[in-house]
Amino acid sequence: MNSSASREEPSRERVRKPEGGSNRRMGGTLFLDEIGDLPLELQPKLLRALQEQEFERLGSSQTIRVNVRVVAATNQNLALLVADKQFRADLYYRLNVIPILLPALRERAEDIPSLAEHFVGKFSARLGKPVDVIPDEVMEVLKAHDWPGDIRELQNFIERAVVLSPGPMLRPTLTELKQMIRQPTAAAARTFAEAEREHIPDVLKQADWLVGGLRGAAARLGLPRTTLLYKMRKLGIEMRRARRGRSIQQETPALSGLPGSEQLQAVAAF
């Protein structure tokens, strides 16, 4: 279900107990796409269905019991939406049981060969074309591209290349390849890791070195807390467990009131 398309008027909601007859039961998996776009007036309805495991179809008095696995996806930062009162906190915590962050394709270039081979096989079979080889020079271009359109852009690129390839080797147009490997500007030449290594410590300082929570650095960066900690370790922004003592407390006043497990000192190591 696409949540952004669910814009029913709140007056159409019907919440009543069943009036005789047996309740119907439903199971399976419910995928809620773009859950961050769900209108505020519909969020209480979804919360009720999740908590009570029942709902009623519009125009019906029969309650339908459900036992479904709910998977919700969004490209927005729900924690920030909650802080801005654009998303209900109770619904956010009801959905946020097992959060899974899927990084942008530019952050996982190691996945590009597998994805490219998958799409080549998919489209060659669909189009009836025996394309099954990706030249090394083409693969290097694919891995170096930053893919602002993420996986959809890669998928469309591969489909277009399969259509245009005259033989078993994937042959994108030279014009498209040149656009992908054009010389970047001086500002764009900085790697993504370098930008993160400079930006994350600044955000940590703005958050008074608080990593988690709605106003912590992770929420400001639009990342789960565990992902931010991973990035800090990967980029050399070390997390050191603060020792009890006056000198450490003076250096990290923003952490002095937290439990021992949360008393962490972020140190940028360059």
XYZ file of N, CA and C in Angstrom:
810
model
N 0.838 -1.185 0.000
C 0.000 0.000 0.000
C 0.875 1.237 0.000
N 0.595 2.173 -0.894
C 1.339 3.421 -0.944
C 0.691 4.416 0.011
N 1.407 4.774 1.083
C 0.827 5.624 2.117
C 0.537 7.022 1.619
N 1.317 7.524 0.660
C 1.108 8.882 0.166
C -0.183 9.002 -0.627
N -0.713 7.870 -1.107
C -1.959 7.896 -1.869
C -3.179 7.700 -0.993
N -2.968 7.457 0.300
C -4.075 7.193 1.217
C -4.511 8.494 1.868
N -5.394 9.215 1.216
C -5.824 10.518 1.724
C -7.346 10.542 1.874
N -7.855 9.588 2.682
C -9.285 9.552 2.963
C -9.635 10.660 3.949
N -10.864 11.147 3.876
C -11.304 12.166 4.815
C -11.525 11.531 6.182
N -11.125 12.214 7.279
C -11.260 11.621 8.598
C -12.697 11.329 8.974
N -13.683 12.053 8.396
C -15.073 11.823 8.758
C -15.594 10.493 8.237
N -14.843 9.832 7.355
C -15.313 8.586 6.779
C -14.922 7.387 7.627
N -14.219 7.632 8.691
C -13.798 6.536 9.549
C -15.000 5.942 10.267
N -15.065 4.612 10.336
C -16.130 3.950 11.054
C -15.496 2.962 12.013
N -15.684 3.151 13.295
C -15.107 2.277 14.311
C -16.247 1.760 15.159
N -16.707 0.536 14.877
C -17.799 -0.054 15.622
C -17.513 -1.526 15.862
N -18.153 -2.071 16.862
C -18.021 -3.480 17.145
C -18.885 -4.268 16.168
N -18.569 -5.522 15.924
C -19.350 -6.310 14.986
C -20.769 -6.522 15.473
N -21.726 -6.497 14.548
C -23.128 -6.673 14.892
C -23.583 -8.040 14.425
N -23.164 -9.050 15.130
C -23.552 -10.408 14.788
C -22.662 -10.991 13.713
N -22.748 -12.314 13.541
C -21.932 -12.963 12.511
C -20.533 -13.214 13.024
N -19.801 -14.019 12.320
C -18.430 -14.345 12.725
C -17.464 -13.355 12.105
N -16.413 -13.065 12.845
C -15.384 -12.155 12.344
C -14.536 -12.848 11.290
N -14.178 -12.112 10.261
C -13.250 -12.628 9.265
C -11.827 -12.429 9.755
N -10.921 -13.279 9.296
C -9.525 -13.171 9.696
C -8.659 -13.075 8.453
N -7.623 -12.277 8.571
C -6.700 -12.093 7.463
C -5.280 -12.259 7.971
N -4.393 -12.713 7.086
C -2.990 -12.881 7.453
C -2.102 -12.461 6.305
N -0.801 -12.727 6.450
C 0.149 -12.376 5.393
C 1.055 -11.237 5.795
N 1.510 -10.467 4.813
C 2.425 -9.347 5.023
C 1.823 -8.087 4.431
N 1.838 -7.018 5.201
C 1.356 -5.718 4.739
C 2.557 -4.793 4.576
N 2.807 -4.343 3.341
C 3.923 -3.444 3.071
C 3.390 -2.027 2.925
N 3.819 -1.136 3.794
C 3.399 0.265 3.776
C 4.533 1.092 3.181
N 4.395 1.464 1.922
C 5.439 2.227 1.247
C 5.262 3.716 1.522
N 6.380 4.430 1.652
C 6.375 5.876 1.918
C 5.508 6.212 3.138
N 5.763 5.505 4.239
C 4.958 5.707 5.449
C 5.101 7.128 5.985
N 6.210 7.796 5.693
C 6.402 9.169 6.156
C 5.444 10.155 5.518
N 4.810 9.767 4.399
C 3.860 10.646 3.723
C 2.423 10.420 4.174
N 2.208 9.499 5.101
C 0.846 9.227 5.569
C 0.286 10.458 6.280
N -0.867 10.977 5.842
C -1.430 12.182 6.462
C -1.676 11.998 7.952
N -1.550 13.082 8.699
C -1.736 13.021 10.150
C -3.096 12.481 10.532
N -4.143 12.833 9.767
C -5.489 12.407 10.139
C -5.704 10.910 9.964
N -4.842 10.250 9.165
C -4.967 8.813 8.982
C -4.081 8.009 9.919
N -3.125 8.668 10.543
C -2.190 7.944 11.396
C -2.855 7.283 12.602
N -3.852 7.918 13.273
C -4.524 7.223 14.383
C -5.250 5.958 13.924
N -5.781 5.947 12.708
C -6.473 4.764 12.194
C -5.498 3.598 12.030
N -4.321 3.907 11.468
C -3.318 2.862 11.298
C -2.834 2.372 12.653
N -2.632 3.304 13.595
C -2.177 2.912 14.923
C -3.190 1.983 15.580
N -4.478 2.296 15.460
C -5.512 1.449 16.056
C -5.481 0.055 15.439
N -5.354 -0.014 14.112
C -5.318 -1.314 13.450
C -4.112 -2.141 13.898
N -2.974 -1.474 14.103
C -1.772 -2.183 14.539
C -1.890 -2.668 15.974
N -2.467 -1.839 16.841
C -2.545 -2.179 18.264
C -3.652 -3.185 18.561
N -4.818 -3.003 17.944
C -5.950 -3.871 18.239
C -6.063 -5.031 17.264
N -5.262 -5.000 16.211
C -5.243 -6.058 15.200
C -6.626 -6.292 14.600
N -7.318 -5.213 14.319
C -8.615 -5.312 13.671
C -8.936 -4.006 12.969
N -9.833 -4.098 11.964
C -10.281 -2.905 11.267
C -11.633 -3.208 10.638
N -12.296 -2.166 10.146
C -13.574 -2.321 9.464
C -13.503 -1.625 8.114
N -13.958 -2.301 7.089
C -13.980 -1.702 5.768
C -14.999 -0.565 5.729
N -14.733 0.404 4.889
C -15.639 1.529 4.741
C -17.017 1.041 4.298
N -18.049 1.457 5.029
C -19.409 1.065 4.697
C -19.836 -0.264 5.269
N -18.971 -0.907 6.052
C -19.310 -2.202 6.629
C -19.253 -2.128 8.143
N -20.104 -2.909 8.797
C -20.109 -2.967 10.257
C -19.388 -4.202 10.765
N -18.826 -4.982 9.859
C -18.157 -6.217 10.254
C -16.690 -5.955 10.561
N -16.270 -6.372 11.729
C -14.871 -6.213 12.131
C -14.042 -7.356 11.565
N -12.923 -7.014 10.978
C -12.022 -8.004 10.396
C -10.783 -8.099 11.262
N -10.546 -9.266 11.811
C -9.360 -9.505 12.622
C -8.173 -9.804 11.708
N -7.017 -9.260 12.045
C -5.836 -9.453 11.213
C -4.664 -9.924 12.061
N -3.815 -10.706 11.442
C -2.571 -11.143 12.074
C -1.510 -11.093 10.982
N -1.000 -9.901 10.736
C -0.106 -9.699 9.601
C 1.260 -9.218 10.055
N 2.243 -9.471 9.215
C 3.578 -8.906 9.394
C 3.585 -7.559 8.684
N 3.938 -6.503 9.401
C 3.912 -5.152 8.831
C 5.339 -4.706 8.505
N 5.557 -4.323 7.254
C 6.838 -3.786 6.807
C 6.577 -2.374 6.282
N 7.227 -1.388 6.859
C 7.042 0.009 6.445
C 8.354 0.546 5.894
N 8.256 1.347 4.843
C 9.450 1.921 4.219
C 9.248 3.410 4.014
N 10.342 4.155 4.086
C 10.284 5.599 3.854
C 11.666 6.106 3.489
N 11.711 7.193 2.743
C 12.988 7.849 2.457
C 13.155 9.099 3.307
N 12.277 9.269 4.303
C 12.333 10.435 5.174
C 12.857 10.036 6.551
N 13.239 11.043 7.322
C 13.698 10.828 8.689
C 12.495 10.948 9.618
N 11.944 9.818 10.044
C 10.735 9.837 10.864
C 10.976 10.495 12.215
N 12.181 10.351 12.763
C 12.476 10.970 14.056
C 12.356 12.490 13.972
N 12.837 13.067 12.872
C 12.700 14.513 12.701
C 11.246 14.910 12.467
N 10.498 14.072 11.745
C 9.075 14.352 11.545
C 8.326 14.337 12.869
N 8.721 13.419 13.752
C 8.103 13.377 15.081
C 8.429 14.652 15.844
N 9.692 15.087 15.800
C 10.081 16.308 16.502
C 9.351 17.528 15.954
N 9.041 17.517 14.651
C 8.317 18.627 14.022
C 6.804 18.450 14.100
N 6.361 17.398 14.808
C 4.925 17.115 14.976
C 4.228 16.861 13.645
N 4.961 16.274 12.712
C 4.387 15.878 11.437
C 4.109 14.382 11.383
N 4.526 13.669 12.423
C 4.302 12.228 12.503
C 4.102 11.867 13.965
N 3.103 11.039 14.252
C 2.770 10.696 15.637
C 3.896 9.879 16.269
N 4.286 10.273 17.475
C 5.357 9.565 18.178
C 4.934 8.141 18.509
N 3.663 7.939 18.928
C 3.226 6.593 19.295
C 3.231 5.652 18.093
N 2.872 6.152 16.911
C 2.922 5.322 15.709
C 4.362 5.044 15.308
N 5.220 6.042 15.459
C 6.642 5.861 15.130
C 7.247 4.739 15.963
N 7.022 4.767 17.283
C 7.611 3.737 18.139
C 6.919 2.391 17.954
N 5.657 2.401 17.512
C 4.962 1.136 17.241
C 5.543 0.469 16.003
N 5.954 1.259 15.022
C 6.528 0.708 13.794
C 8.019 0.406 13.927
N 8.705 1.152 14.785
C 10.171 1.085 14.858
C 10.631 -0.068 15.747
N 10.216 -1.286 15.399
C 10.595 -2.467 16.186
C 11.952 -2.994 15.740
N 12.091 -3.236 14.452
C 13.370 -3.705 13.905
C 13.738 -2.775 12.744
N 14.394 -1.646 13.015
C 14.743 -0.716 11.930
C 15.874 -1.269 11.065
N 15.745 -1.109 9.777
C 16.765 -1.535 8.819
C 17.103 -0.352 7.931
N 18.339 0.072 7.959
C 18.782 1.183 7.111
C 19.410 0.625 5.851
N 18.912 1.058 4.709
C 19.499 0.676 3.426
C 20.251 1.887 2.887
N 21.572 1.891 2.987
C 22.341 3.061 2.524
C 22.152 3.305 1.038
N 22.427 4.536 0.631
C 22.358 4.875 -0.790
C 23.385 4.060 -1.569
N 23.123 3.879 -2.836
C 23.997 3.040 -3.654
C 25.422 3.583 -3.695
N 25.582 4.899 -3.620
C 26.927 5.480 -3.669
C 27.754 5.089 -2.450
N 27.094 4.667 -1.362
C 27.789 4.276 -0.141
C 28.104 2.785 -0.103
N 27.673 2.042 -1.089
C 27.941 0.594 -1.124
C 28.271 0.165 -2.552
N 29.354 0.742 -3.045
C 29.777 0.444 -4.412
C 30.088 -1.034 -4.600
N 30.400 -1.739 -3.510
C 30.713 -3.167 -3.627
C 29.507 -3.988 -4.073
N 28.289 -3.415 -3.932
C 27.082 -4.126 -4.356
C 26.757 -3.913 -5.836
N 27.404 -2.938 -6.466
C 27.054 -2.589 -7.843
C 27.282 -3.746 -8.818
N 28.409 -4.486 -8.768
C 28.570 -5.604 -9.715
C 27.448 -6.633 -9.630
N 27.074 -7.009 -8.406
C 26.005 -8.011 -8.251
C 24.678 -7.485 -8.771
N 24.372 -6.210 -8.465
C 23.121 -5.617 -8.928
C 23.115 -5.496 -10.452
N 24.240 -5.070 -11.018
C 24.317 -4.918 -12.473
C 24.122 -6.265 -13.166
N 24.756 -7.310 -12.654
C 24.606 -8.640 -13.257
C 23.164 -9.129 -13.124
N 22.538 -8.844 -11.985
C 21.141 -9.236 -11.797
C 20.240 -8.553 -12.823
N 20.414 -7.262 -13.010
C 19.560 -6.527 -13.944
C 19.836 -6.946 -15.395
N 21.095 -7.233 -15.708
C 21.413 -7.699 -17.065
C 20.689 -9.016 -17.347
N 20.754 -9.945 -16.396
C 20.060 -11.214 -16.575
C 18.553 -11.045 -16.670
N 18.023 -10.147 -15.864
C 16.576 -9.915 -15.849
C 16.088 -9.358 -17.181
N 16.748 -8.316 -17.677
C 16.273 -7.657 -18.892
C 16.633 -8.431 -20.157
N 17.749 -9.138 -20.139
C 18.076 -9.952 -21.320
C 17.061 -11.078 -21.484
N 16.609 -11.646 -20.355
C 15.586 -12.698 -20.432
C 14.247 -12.120 -20.875
N 13.898 -10.966 -20.356
C 12.617 -10.357 -20.708
C 12.573 -9.946 -22.174
N 13.701 -9.422 -22.677
C 13.736 -8.925 -24.052
C 14.152 -9.988 -25.062
N 14.541 -11.151 -24.555
C 14.970 -12.206 -25.465
C 16.286 -11.924 -26.141
N 17.189 -11.211 -25.461
C 18.497 -10.890 -26.029
C 19.584 -11.593 -25.210
N 20.528 -12.266 -25.864
C 21.561 -13.016 -25.137
C 22.703 -12.138 -24.631
N 22.388 -11.143 -23.841
C 23.434 -10.284 -23.258
C 23.820 -10.871 -21.899
N 25.068 -11.268 -21.752
C 25.476 -11.910 -20.497
C 26.879 -11.533 -20.039
N 27.503 -10.536 -20.679
C 28.858 -10.132 -20.308
C 28.904 -8.622 -20.112
N 29.452 -8.199 -18.967
C 29.659 -6.778 -18.700
C 31.158 -6.507 -18.788
N 31.618 -5.752 -19.793
C 33.053 -5.480 -19.924
C 33.625 -4.825 -18.664
N 34.886 -5.093 -18.385
C 35.525 -4.545 -17.188
C 35.499 -3.024 -17.177
N 35.742 -2.412 -18.353
C 35.783 -0.950 -18.393
C 34.406 -0.351 -18.098
N 33.346 -1.032 -18.517
C 31.992 -0.553 -18.200
C 31.719 -0.706 -16.706
N 32.125 -1.831 -16.138
C 31.904 -2.055 -14.707
C 32.638 -1.022 -13.875
N 33.842 -0.636 -14.275
C 34.588 0.368 -13.522
C 33.858 1.706 -13.530
N 33.248 2.051 -14.659
C 32.469 3.286 -14.726
C 31.263 3.203 -13.805
N 30.600 2.047 -13.800
C 29.436 1.867 -12.936
C 29.812 2.019 -11.469
N 30.939 1.474 -11.075
C 31.355 1.541 -9.669
C 31.811 2.937 -9.270
N 32.287 3.725 -10.228
C 32.776 5.069 -9.913
C 31.668 6.112 -9.909
N 30.555 5.812 -10.559
C 29.448 6.775 -10.644
C 28.776 6.917 -9.281
N 28.282 8.140 -8.949
C 27.685 8.352 -7.628
C 26.193 8.011 -7.571
N 25.545 7.728 -8.691
C 24.164 7.271 -8.756
C 23.202 8.112 -7.920
N 22.984 9.370 -8.311
C 22.040 10.214 -7.558
C 20.612 9.675 -7.586
N 20.276 8.875 -8.619
C 18.952 8.266 -8.685
C 18.878 6.912 -8.031
N 19.947 6.509 -7.354
C 20.033 5.269 -6.584
C 19.793 4.048 -7.480
N 19.219 2.981 -6.930
C 19.112 1.713 -7.651
C 18.224 1.838 -8.879
N 17.190 2.687 -8.810
C 16.323 2.854 -9.980
C 17.108 3.392 -11.177
N 18.049 4.291 -10.902
C 18.867 4.824 -11.991
C 19.728 3.728 -12.590
N 20.333 2.895 -11.739
C 21.146 1.784 -12.237
C 20.290 0.809 -13.042
N 19.106 0.519 -12.544
C 18.216 -0.406 -13.239
C 17.846 0.122 -14.629
N 17.485 1.400 -14.696
C 17.127 1.991 -15.982
C 18.323 2.035 -16.937
N 19.503 2.314 -16.388
C 20.716 2.350 -17.210
C 20.969 0.980 -17.835
N 20.867 -0.083 -17.027
C 21.123 -1.434 -17.527
C 20.073 -1.829 -18.562
N 18.814 -1.525 -18.307
C 17.762 -1.874 -19.265
C 18.014 -1.187 -20.610
N 18.377 0.094 -20.552
C 18.649 0.845 -21.776
C 19.853 0.253 -22.520
N 20.881 -0.130 -21.764
C 22.083 -0.696 -22.386
C 21.795 -2.056 -23.011
N 20.952 -2.881 -22.358
C 20.594 -4.184 -22.922
C 19.844 -4.004 -24.232
N 18.931 -3.042 -24.265
C 18.174 -2.781 -25.487
C 19.101 -2.391 -26.630
N 20.116 -1.588 -26.342
C 20.982 -1.049 -27.394
C 22.165 -1.949 -27.736
N 22.441 -2.954 -26.908
C 23.607 -3.810 -27.155
C 23.370 -4.706 -28.371
N 24.328 -4.711 -29.341
C 24.146 -5.512 -30.561
C 24.528 -6.978 -30.389
N 25.261 -7.302 -29.337
C 25.722 -8.679 -29.163
C 25.645 -9.114 -27.709
N 26.422 -10.121 -27.320
C 26.362 -10.663 -25.962
C 27.031 -9.779 -24.905
N 27.769 -8.747 -25.312
C 28.422 -7.862 -24.363
C 27.579 -6.609 -24.149
N 27.492 -6.178 -22.902
C 26.727 -4.977 -22.579
C 27.461 -3.769 -23.136
N 26.782 -3.002 -24.009
C 27.412 -1.866 -24.661
C 26.548 -0.617 -24.508
N 26.739 0.143 -23.403
C 26.038 1.427 -23.279
C 26.558 2.393 -24.332
N 25.817 3.455 -24.589
C 26.255 4.447 -25.574
C 27.461 5.205 -25.035
N 28.360 5.591 -25.947
C 29.546 6.337 -25.548
C 29.163 7.678 -24.920
N 28.107 8.306 -25.418
C 27.677 9.596 -24.870
C 27.298 9.462 -23.405
N 26.578 8.407 -23.077
C 26.155 8.208 -21.691
C 27.340 7.894 -20.793
N 28.268 7.089 -21.291
C 29.456 6.771 -20.493
C 30.299 8.017 -20.246
N 30.429 8.873 -21.264
C 31.208 10.102 -21.089
C 30.575 11.019 -20.060
N 29.256 11.080 -20.032
C 28.572 11.903 -19.037
C 28.828 11.385 -17.630
N 28.951 10.078 -17.492
C 29.160 9.477 -16.172
C 30.582 9.648 -15.673
N 31.551 9.819 -16.588
C 32.946 9.933 -16.163
C 33.505 11.324 -16.400
N 32.614 12.309 -16.593
C 33.094 13.672 -16.816
C 33.867 14.170 -15.605
N 34.787 15.103 -15.826
C 35.628 15.614 -14.756
C 34.800 16.396 -13.743
N 34.913 16.093 -12.470
C 34.147 16.821 -11.469
C 34.774 18.168 -11.168
N 33.989 19.059 -10.584
C 34.514 20.343 -10.125
C 35.366 20.129 -8.886
N 36.081 21.188 -8.479
C 36.947 21.056 -7.301
C 36.137 20.714 -6.058
N 34.927 21.314 -5.945
C 34.095 21.030 -4.766
C 33.587 19.602 -4.789
N 33.222 19.113 -5.999
C 32.681 17.758 -6.089
C 33.759 16.699 -5.996
N 35.021 17.102 -6.162
C 36.112 16.136 -6.132
C 36.358 15.570 -4.738
N 35.915 16.277 -3.702
C 36.062 15.759 -2.347
C 35.237 14.488 -2.214
N 35.815 13.481 -1.645
C 35.080 12.231 -1.505
C 33.990 12.382 -0.463
N 33.017 11.498 -0.556
C 31.906 11.517 0.393
C 32.417 11.258 1.806
N 33.401 10.383 1.934
C 33.952 10.077 3.256
C 34.610 11.299 3.878
N 35.325 12.092 3.077
C 35.962 13.296 3.597
C 34.929 14.290 4.102
N 33.842 14.435 3.358
C 32.783 15.349 3.782
C 32.155 14.880 5.089
N 31.915 13.567 5.195
C 31.332 13.029 6.435
C 32.297 13.197 7.604
N 33.587 13.001 7.361
C 34.574 13.100 8.444
C 34.634 14.508 9.022
N 34.324 15.492 8.197
C 34.296 16.876 8.683
C 32.939 17.231 9.285
N 31.870 16.687 8.689
C 30.524 17.106 9.076
C 30.058 16.449 10.378
N 30.359 15.170 10.566
C 29.847 14.451 11.735
C 30.333 15.062 13.045
N 31.638 15.390 13.211
C 32.048 16.032 14.465
C 31.352 17.365 14.706
N 31.090 18.125 13.641
C 30.372 19.396 13.805
C 28.963 19.161 14.342
N 28.289 18.151 13.801
C 26.927 17.854 14.257
C 26.948 17.341 15.690
N 27.965 16.552 16.046
C 28.086 16.070 17.428
C 28.249 17.237 18.404
N 29.031 18.237 18.007
C 29.199 19.411 18.864
C 27.884 20.166 19.010
N 27.128 20.292 17.905
C 25.835 20.977 17.965
C 24.859 20.248 18.869
N 24.984 18.909 18.939
C 24.100 18.099 19.775
C 24.666 17.893 21.168
N 25.694 18.670 21.539
C 26.344 18.515 22.855
C 26.831 17.092 23.072
N 27.337 16.481 21.999
C 27.923 15.142 22.030
C 26.911 14.049 22.364
N 25.638 14.350 22.214
C 24.598 13.343 22.423
C 24.378 12.610 21.109
N 24.543 11.296 21.107
C 24.436 10.514 19.873
C 22.989 10.150 19.571
N 22.281 9.557 20.551
C 20.920 9.096 20.333
C 19.884 10.112 20.775
N 18.610 9.701 20.686
C 17.515 10.584 21.088
C 17.021 11.439 19.939
N 15.850 12.027 20.143
C 15.234 12.812 19.080
C 16.039 14.049 18.721
N 16.824 14.579 19.661
C 17.624 15.771 19.393
C 19.121 15.468 19.372
N 19.465 14.188 19.295
C 20.868 13.805 19.236
C 21.435 13.933 17.830
N 22.718 13.639 17.708
C 23.399 13.789 16.424
C 22.841 12.843 15.368
N 22.451 11.627 15.779
C 21.925 10.669 14.804
C 20.646 11.193 14.156
N 19.754 11.752 14.971
C 18.497 12.296 14.427
C 18.775 13.492 13.531
N 19.726 14.331 13.912
C 20.058 15.502 13.091
C 20.619 15.090 11.737
N 21.327 13.964 11.709
C 21.919 13.496 10.465
C 20.975 12.602 9.670
N 19.821 12.265 10.274
C 18.876 11.386 9.597
C 19.331 9.939 9.568
N 20.041 9.515 10.635
C 20.569 8.157 10.691
C 20.129 7.466 11.981
N 19.957 6.138 11.954
C 19.794 5.409 13.214
C 21.055 5.553 14.061
N 20.903 5.454 15.367
C 22.040 5.628 16.279
C 23.152 4.625 15.968
N 22.774 3.355 15.704
C 23.785 2.335 15.441
C 24.552 2.631 14.154
N 23.880 3.207 13.172
C 24.553 3.540 11.913
C 25.549 4.673 12.111
N 25.178 5.660 12.912
C 26.097 6.757 13.185
C 27.339 6.243 13.904
N 27.147 5.369 14.885
C 28.299 4.801 15.597
C 29.196 4.012 14.637
N 28.578 3.294 13.704
C 29.359 2.546 12.710
C 30.171 3.484 11.828
N 29.524 4.565 11.367
C 30.221 5.527 10.518
C 31.377 6.179 11.267
N 31.171 6.479 12.546
C 32.229 7.116 13.327
C 33.439 6.203 13.461
N 33.169 4.910 13.677
C 34.285 3.959 13.756
C 34.986 3.835 12.404
N 34.180 3.780 11.329
C 34.743 3.610 9.993
C 35.576 4.807 9.568
N 35.152 6.014 9.968
C 35.844 7.235 9.554
C 36.933 7.670 10.526
N 37.132 6.898 11.587
C 38.165 7.256 12.551
C 37.723 8.256 13.584
N 36.422 8.482 13.709
C 35.887 9.341 14.774
C 35.585 8.409 15.933
N 36.532 8.269 16.820
C 36.494 7.209 17.813
C 35.491 7.481 18.922
N 34.926 6.394 19.435
C 34.057 6.454 20.600
C 34.830 5.848 21.761
N 35.103 6.658 22.760
C 35.855 6.190 23.926
C 34.958 6.176 25.148
N 35.009 5.108 25.885
C 34.217 4.995 27.094
C 34.827 5.893 28.170
N 34.028 6.867 28.651
C 34.547 7.840 29.607
C 34.837 7.182 30.948
N 35.966 7.498 31.541
C 36.320 6.982 32.867
C 35.774 7.916 33.938
N 35.472 7.320 35.087
C 35.007 8.142 36.195
C 36.167 8.982 36.714
N 35.945 10.230 36.890
C 37.017 11.100 37.352
C 36.724 12.535 37.004
N 37.324 13.435 37.745
C 37.019 14.834 37.571
C 37.473 15.365 36.231
N 38.644 14.918 35.783
C 39.168 15.465 34.539
C 38.284 15.097 33.359
N 37.793 13.861 33.306
C 36.943 13.447 32.202
C 35.610 14.174 32.263
N 35.063 14.319 33.443
C 33.789 15.008 33.578
C 33.888 16.462 33.135
N 35.027 17.080 33.376
C 35.202 18.463 32.957
C 35.288 18.560 31.435
N 35.871 17.533 30.801
C 36.028 17.576 29.360
C 34.728 17.276 28.643
N 33.840 16.497 29.282
C 32.589 16.107 28.627
C 31.411 16.429 29.527
N 31.134 17.717 29.776
C 30.053 18.077 30.684
C 28.698 17.629 30.185
N 28.509 17.519 28.860
C 27.193 17.156 28.343
C 26.867 15.704 28.621
N 27.880 14.878 28.986
C 27.648 13.468 29.216
C 27.584 13.111 30.690
N 27.841 14.050 31.561
C 27.988 13.723 32.967
C 26.710 13.216 33.600
N 25.560 13.569 33.054
C 24.316 13.134 33.660
C 23.751 11.872 33.066
N 24.456 11.228 32.105
C 23.941 10.044 31.457
C 24.374 8.797 32.200
N 23.655 7.662 31.985
C 24.079 6.400 32.596
C 25.453 6.000 32.105
N 26.079 5.078 32.864
C 27.446 4.699 32.541
C 27.603 4.189 31.142
N 26.609 3.398 30.654
C 26.710 2.845 29.323
C 26.639 3.893 28.238
N 26.122 5.093 28.583
C 25.978 6.131 27.580
C 27.026 7.225 27.711
N 27.912 7.094 28.691
C 28.936 8.121 28.892
C 30.046 7.898 27.888
N 29.872 8.491 26.732
C 30.824 8.301 25.640
C 31.425 9.631 25.251
N 32.658 9.605 24.901
C 33.340 10.821 24.464
C 33.711 10.649 23.007
N 33.202 11.541 22.167
C 33.515 11.476 20.735
C 34.771 12.292 20.480
N 35.755 11.660 19.895
C 37.025 12.314 19.608
C 37.307 12.157 18.120
N 37.447 13.245 17.419
C 37.749 13.187 15.995
C 39.237 12.891 15.820
N 39.521 11.791 15.146
C 40.903 11.397 14.919
C 41.243 11.635 13.463
N 42.086 12.580 13.225
C 42.456 12.903 11.857
C 43.929 12.564 11.644
